[in-house]
PDB file of C-alpha atoms and ligand atoms in Angstrom:
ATOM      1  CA  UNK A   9      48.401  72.051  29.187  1.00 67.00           C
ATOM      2  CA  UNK A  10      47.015  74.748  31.552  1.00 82.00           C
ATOM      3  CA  UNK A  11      49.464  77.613  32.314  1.00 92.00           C
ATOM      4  CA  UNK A  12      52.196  77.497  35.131  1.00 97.00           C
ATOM      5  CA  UNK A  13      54.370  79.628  37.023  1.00 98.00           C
ATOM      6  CA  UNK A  14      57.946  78.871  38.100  1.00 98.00           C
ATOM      7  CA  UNK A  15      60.715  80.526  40.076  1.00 98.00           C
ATOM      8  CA  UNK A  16      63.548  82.136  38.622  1.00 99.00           C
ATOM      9  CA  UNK A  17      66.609  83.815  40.101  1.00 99.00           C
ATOM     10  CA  UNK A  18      69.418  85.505  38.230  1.00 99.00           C
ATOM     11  CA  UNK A  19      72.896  84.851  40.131  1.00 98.00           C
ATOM     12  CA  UNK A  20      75.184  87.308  40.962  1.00 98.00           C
ATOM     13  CA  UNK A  21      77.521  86.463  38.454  1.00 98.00           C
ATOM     14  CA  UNK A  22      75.025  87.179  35.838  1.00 98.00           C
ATOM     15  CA  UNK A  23      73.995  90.384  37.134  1.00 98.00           C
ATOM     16  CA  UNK A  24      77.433  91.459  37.450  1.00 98.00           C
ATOM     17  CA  UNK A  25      77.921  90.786  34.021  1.00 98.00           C
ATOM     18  CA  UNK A  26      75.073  92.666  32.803  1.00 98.00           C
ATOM     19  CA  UNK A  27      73.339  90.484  30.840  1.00 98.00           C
ATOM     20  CA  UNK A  28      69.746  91.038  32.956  1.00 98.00           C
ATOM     21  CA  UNK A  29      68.247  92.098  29.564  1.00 98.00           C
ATOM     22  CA  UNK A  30      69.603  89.414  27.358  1.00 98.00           C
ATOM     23  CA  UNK A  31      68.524  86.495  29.726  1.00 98.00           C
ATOM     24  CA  UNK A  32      64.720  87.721  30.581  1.00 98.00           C
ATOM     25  CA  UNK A  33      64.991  87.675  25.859  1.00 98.00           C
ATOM     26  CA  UNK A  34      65.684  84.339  26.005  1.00 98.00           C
ATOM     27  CA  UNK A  35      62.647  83.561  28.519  1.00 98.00           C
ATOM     28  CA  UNK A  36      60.513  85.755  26.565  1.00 98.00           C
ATOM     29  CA  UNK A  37      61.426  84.154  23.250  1.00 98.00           C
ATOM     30  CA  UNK A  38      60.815  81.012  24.471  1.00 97.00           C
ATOM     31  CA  UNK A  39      57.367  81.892  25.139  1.00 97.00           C
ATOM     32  CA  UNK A  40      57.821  82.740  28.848  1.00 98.00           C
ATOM     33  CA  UNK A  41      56.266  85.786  30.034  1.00 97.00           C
ATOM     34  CA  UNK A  42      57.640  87.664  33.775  1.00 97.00           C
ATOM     35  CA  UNK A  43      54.772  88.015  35.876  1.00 97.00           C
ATOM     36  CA  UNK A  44      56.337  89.429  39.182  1.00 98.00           C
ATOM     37  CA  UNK A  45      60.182  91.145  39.111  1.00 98.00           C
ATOM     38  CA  UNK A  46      62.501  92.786  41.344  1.00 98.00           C
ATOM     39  CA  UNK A  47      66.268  93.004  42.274  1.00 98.00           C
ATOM     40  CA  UNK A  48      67.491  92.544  46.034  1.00 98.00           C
ATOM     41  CA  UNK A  49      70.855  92.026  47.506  1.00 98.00           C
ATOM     42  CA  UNK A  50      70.071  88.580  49.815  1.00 98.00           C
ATOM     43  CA  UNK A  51      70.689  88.358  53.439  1.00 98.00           C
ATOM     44  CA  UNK A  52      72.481  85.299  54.762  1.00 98.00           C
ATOM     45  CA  UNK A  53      69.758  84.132  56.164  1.00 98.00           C
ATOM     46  CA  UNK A  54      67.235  84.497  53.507  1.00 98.00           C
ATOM     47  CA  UNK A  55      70.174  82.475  51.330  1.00 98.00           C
ATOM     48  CA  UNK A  56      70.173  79.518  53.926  1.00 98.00           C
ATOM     49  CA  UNK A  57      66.717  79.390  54.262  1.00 98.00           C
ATOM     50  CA  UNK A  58      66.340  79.450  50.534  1.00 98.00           C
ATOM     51  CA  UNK A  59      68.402  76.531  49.771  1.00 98.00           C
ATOM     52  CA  UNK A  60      67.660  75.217  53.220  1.00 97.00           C
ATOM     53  CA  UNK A  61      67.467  71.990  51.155  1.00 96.00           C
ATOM     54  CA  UNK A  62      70.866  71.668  50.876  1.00 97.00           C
ATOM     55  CA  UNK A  63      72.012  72.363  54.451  1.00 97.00           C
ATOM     56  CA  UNK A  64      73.954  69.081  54.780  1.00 98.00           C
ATOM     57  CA  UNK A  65      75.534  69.202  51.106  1.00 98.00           C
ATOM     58  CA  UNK A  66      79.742  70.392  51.167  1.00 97.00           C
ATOM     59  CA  UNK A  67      79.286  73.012  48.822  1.00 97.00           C
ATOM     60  CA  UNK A  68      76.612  74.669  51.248  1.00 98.00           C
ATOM     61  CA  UNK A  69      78.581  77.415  52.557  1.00 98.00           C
ATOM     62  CA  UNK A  70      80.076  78.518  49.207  1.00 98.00           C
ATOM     63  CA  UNK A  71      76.670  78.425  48.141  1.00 98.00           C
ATOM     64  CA  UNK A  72      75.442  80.961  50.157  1.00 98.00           C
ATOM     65  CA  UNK A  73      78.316  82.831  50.185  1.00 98.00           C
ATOM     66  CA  UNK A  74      78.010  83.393  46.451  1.00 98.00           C
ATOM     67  CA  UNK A  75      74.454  84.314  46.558  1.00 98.00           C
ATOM     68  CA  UNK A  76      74.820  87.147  49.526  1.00 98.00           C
ATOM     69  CA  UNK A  77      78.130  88.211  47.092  1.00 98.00           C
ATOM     70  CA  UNK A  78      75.565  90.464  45.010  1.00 98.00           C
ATOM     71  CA  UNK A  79      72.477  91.303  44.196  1.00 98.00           C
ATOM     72  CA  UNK A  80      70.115  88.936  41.954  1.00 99.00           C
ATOM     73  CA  UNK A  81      67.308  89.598  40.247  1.00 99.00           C
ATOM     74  CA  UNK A  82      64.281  87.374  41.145  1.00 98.00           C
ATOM     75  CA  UNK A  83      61.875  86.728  39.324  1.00 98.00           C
ATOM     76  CA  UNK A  84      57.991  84.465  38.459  1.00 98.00           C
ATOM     77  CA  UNK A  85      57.686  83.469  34.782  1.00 98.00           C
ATOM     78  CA  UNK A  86      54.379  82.195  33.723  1.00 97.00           C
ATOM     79  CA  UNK A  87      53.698  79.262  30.064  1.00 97.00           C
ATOM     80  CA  UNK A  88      52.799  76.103  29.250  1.00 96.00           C
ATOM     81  CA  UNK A  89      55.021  73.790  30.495  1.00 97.00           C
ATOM     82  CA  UNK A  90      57.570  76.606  32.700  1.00 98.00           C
ATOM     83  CA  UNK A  91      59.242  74.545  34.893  1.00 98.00           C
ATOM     84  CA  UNK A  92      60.476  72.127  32.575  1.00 98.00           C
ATOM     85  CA  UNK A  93      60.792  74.514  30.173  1.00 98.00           C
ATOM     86  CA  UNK A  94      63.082  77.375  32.200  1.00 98.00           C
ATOM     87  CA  UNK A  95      65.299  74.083  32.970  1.00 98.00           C
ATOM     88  CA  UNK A  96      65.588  73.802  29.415  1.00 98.00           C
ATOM     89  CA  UNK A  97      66.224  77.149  29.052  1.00 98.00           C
ATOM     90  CA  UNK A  98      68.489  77.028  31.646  1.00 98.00           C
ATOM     91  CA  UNK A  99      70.810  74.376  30.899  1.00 98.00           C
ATOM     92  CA  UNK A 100      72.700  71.672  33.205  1.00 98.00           C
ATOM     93  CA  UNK A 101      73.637  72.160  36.577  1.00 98.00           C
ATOM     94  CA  UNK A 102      77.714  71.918  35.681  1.00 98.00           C
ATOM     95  CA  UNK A 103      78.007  74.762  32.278  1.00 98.00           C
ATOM     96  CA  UNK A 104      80.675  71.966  31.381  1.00 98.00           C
ATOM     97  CA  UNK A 105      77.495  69.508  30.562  1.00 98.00           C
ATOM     98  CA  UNK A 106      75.434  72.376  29.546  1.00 98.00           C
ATOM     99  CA  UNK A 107      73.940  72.417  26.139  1.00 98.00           C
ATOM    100  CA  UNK A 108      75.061  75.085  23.784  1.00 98.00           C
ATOM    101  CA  UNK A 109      72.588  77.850  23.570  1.00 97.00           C
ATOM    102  CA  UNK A 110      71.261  76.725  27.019  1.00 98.00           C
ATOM    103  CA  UNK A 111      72.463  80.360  29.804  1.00 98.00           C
ATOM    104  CA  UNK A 112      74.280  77.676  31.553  1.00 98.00           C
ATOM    105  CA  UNK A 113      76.561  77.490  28.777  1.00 98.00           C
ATOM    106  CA  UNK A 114      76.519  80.732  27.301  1.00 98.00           C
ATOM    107  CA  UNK A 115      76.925  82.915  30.997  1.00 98.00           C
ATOM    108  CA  UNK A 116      78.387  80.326  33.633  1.00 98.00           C
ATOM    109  CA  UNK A 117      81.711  80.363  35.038  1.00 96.00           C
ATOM    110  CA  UNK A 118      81.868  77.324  36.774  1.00 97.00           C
ATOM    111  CA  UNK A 119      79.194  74.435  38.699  1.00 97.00           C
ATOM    112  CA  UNK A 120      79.598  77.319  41.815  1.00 96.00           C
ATOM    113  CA  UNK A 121      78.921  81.071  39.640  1.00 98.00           C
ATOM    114  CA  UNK A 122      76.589  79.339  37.061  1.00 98.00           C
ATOM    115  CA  UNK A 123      74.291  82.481  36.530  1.00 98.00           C
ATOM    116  CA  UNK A 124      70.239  80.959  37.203  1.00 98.00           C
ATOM    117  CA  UNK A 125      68.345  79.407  39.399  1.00 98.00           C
ATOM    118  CA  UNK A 126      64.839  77.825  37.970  1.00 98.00           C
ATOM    119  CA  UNK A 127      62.647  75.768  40.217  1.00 98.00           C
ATOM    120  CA  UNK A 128      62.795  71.684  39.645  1.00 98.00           C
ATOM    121  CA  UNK A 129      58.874  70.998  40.354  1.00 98.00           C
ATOM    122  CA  UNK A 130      55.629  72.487  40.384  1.00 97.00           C
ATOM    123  CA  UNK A 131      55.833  72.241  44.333  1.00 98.00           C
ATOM    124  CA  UNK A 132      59.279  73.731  45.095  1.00 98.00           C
ATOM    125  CA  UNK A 133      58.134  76.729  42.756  1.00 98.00           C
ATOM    126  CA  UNK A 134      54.937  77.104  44.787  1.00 98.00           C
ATOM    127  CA  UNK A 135      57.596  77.278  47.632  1.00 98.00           C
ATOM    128  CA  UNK A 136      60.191  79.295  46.304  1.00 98.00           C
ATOM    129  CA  UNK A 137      57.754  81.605  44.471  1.00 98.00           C
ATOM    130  CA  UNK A 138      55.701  82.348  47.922  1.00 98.00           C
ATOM    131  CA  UNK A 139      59.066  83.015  49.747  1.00 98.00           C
ATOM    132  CA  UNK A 140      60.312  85.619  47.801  1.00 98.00           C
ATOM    133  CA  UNK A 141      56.497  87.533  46.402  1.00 98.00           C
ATOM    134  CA  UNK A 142      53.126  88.222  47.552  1.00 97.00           C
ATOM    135  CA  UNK A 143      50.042  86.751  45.597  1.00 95.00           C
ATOM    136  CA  UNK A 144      49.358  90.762  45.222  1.00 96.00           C
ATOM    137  CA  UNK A 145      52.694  90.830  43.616  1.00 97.00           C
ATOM    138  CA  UNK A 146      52.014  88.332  40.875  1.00 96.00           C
ATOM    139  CA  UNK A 147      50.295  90.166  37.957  1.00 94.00           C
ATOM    140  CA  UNK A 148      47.893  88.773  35.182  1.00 84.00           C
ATOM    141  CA  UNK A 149      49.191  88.680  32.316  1.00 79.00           C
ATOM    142  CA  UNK A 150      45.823  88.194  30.478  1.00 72.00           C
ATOM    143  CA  UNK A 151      45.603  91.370  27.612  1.00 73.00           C
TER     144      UNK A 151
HETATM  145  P1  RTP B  25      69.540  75.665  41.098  1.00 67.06           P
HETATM  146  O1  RTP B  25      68.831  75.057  42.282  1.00 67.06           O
HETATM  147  O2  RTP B  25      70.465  76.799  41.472  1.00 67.06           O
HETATM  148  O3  RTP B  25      68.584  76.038  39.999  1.00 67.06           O
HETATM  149  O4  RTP B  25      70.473  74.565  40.435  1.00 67.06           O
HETATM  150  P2  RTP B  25      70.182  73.043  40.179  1.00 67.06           P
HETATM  151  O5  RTP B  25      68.765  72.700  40.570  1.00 67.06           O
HETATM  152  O6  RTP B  25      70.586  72.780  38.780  1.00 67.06           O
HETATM  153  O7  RTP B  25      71.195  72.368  41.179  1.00 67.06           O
HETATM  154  P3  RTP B  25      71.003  71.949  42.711  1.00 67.06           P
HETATM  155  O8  RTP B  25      71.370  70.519  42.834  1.00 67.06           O
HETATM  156  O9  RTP B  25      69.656  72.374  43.221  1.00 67.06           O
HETATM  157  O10 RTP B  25      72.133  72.807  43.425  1.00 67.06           O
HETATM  158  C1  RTP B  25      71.905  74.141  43.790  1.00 67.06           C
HETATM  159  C2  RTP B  25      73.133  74.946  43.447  1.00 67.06           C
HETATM  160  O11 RTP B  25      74.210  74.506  44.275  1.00 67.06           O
HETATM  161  C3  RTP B  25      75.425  74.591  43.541  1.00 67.06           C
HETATM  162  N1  RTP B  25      76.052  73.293  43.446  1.00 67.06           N
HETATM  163  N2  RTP B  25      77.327  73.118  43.570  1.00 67.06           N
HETATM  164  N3  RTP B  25      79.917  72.012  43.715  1.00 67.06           N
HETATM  165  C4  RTP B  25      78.874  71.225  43.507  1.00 67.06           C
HETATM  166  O12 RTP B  25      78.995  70.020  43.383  1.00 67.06           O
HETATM  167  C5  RTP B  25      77.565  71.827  43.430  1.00 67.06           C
HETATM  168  N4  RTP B  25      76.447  71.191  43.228  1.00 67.06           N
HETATM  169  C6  RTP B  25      75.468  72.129  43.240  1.00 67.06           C
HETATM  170  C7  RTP B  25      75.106  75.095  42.156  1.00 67.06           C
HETATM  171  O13 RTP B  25      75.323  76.495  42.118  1.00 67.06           O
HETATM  172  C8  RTP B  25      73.629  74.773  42.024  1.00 67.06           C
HETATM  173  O14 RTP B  25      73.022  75.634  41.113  1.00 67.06           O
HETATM  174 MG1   MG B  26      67.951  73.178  42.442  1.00 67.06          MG
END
């Protein structure tokens, strides 16, 4: 399979934790390689229109809340397979159902504080990826 990009964000929680370093070891590991990084402290409104998706759900405005608490770390990983892969990597939703070994499980408090995003499809990464970097910004990772 051709390589693909997907979206990543480290949550607040995770950041405040400190454990930047150990999660981008488990994406490299896994075969993942960062091909555009940076840390920024989110705006309200770059939160809601973010998860704009989920504008209607109950837990919308703790949502947002939670990810304008701190800054995150965003971030484009590149592999075979990344989506799916980074979801694997990432672990279930709820860190209660979360695999062990999955950062879900190892770094979440709760279904609210649970420490990554990852994008679910090839188009919502295309999305999510172009809302938060330039094409300029994405480097080759070709040597
Ligand atoms: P994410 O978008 O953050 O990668 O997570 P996900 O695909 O696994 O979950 P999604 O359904 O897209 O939900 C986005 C985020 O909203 C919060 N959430 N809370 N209290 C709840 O029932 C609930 N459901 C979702 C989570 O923080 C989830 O990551
Ligand atoms: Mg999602």
């Amino acid at each position: 399979m051709a390589l693909e990009r997907t979206f990543s964000i480290i949550k607040p929680d995770a950041v405040a934790k400190n454990v930047i370093g150990a999660i981008y070891n488990r994406f490299e590991t896994a075969g993942l390689r960062i091909v555009a990084s940076k840390m920024v402290h989110l705006s309200q409104e770059q939160a809601e229109g973010f998860y704009a998706e989920h504008k209607a759900r109950p837990f919308f405005n703790a949502l947002v809340s939670f990810m304008i608490s701190g800054p995150v770390m965003v971030q484009v990983l590149e592999g075979e397979n990344a989506v799916l892969k980074n979801r694997e990597i990432m672990g279930a939703t709820n860190p209660a159902e979360a695999l062990a070994g999955t950062l879900r499980a190892d770094y979440a408090a709760s279904i609210d504080e649970n420490a990554v995003h990852g994008s679910d499809a090839a188009a919502s990464a295309a999305r999510e990826i172009a809302y938060f970097f330039t094409e300029a910004e994405l480097c080759a990772r070709t040597r």
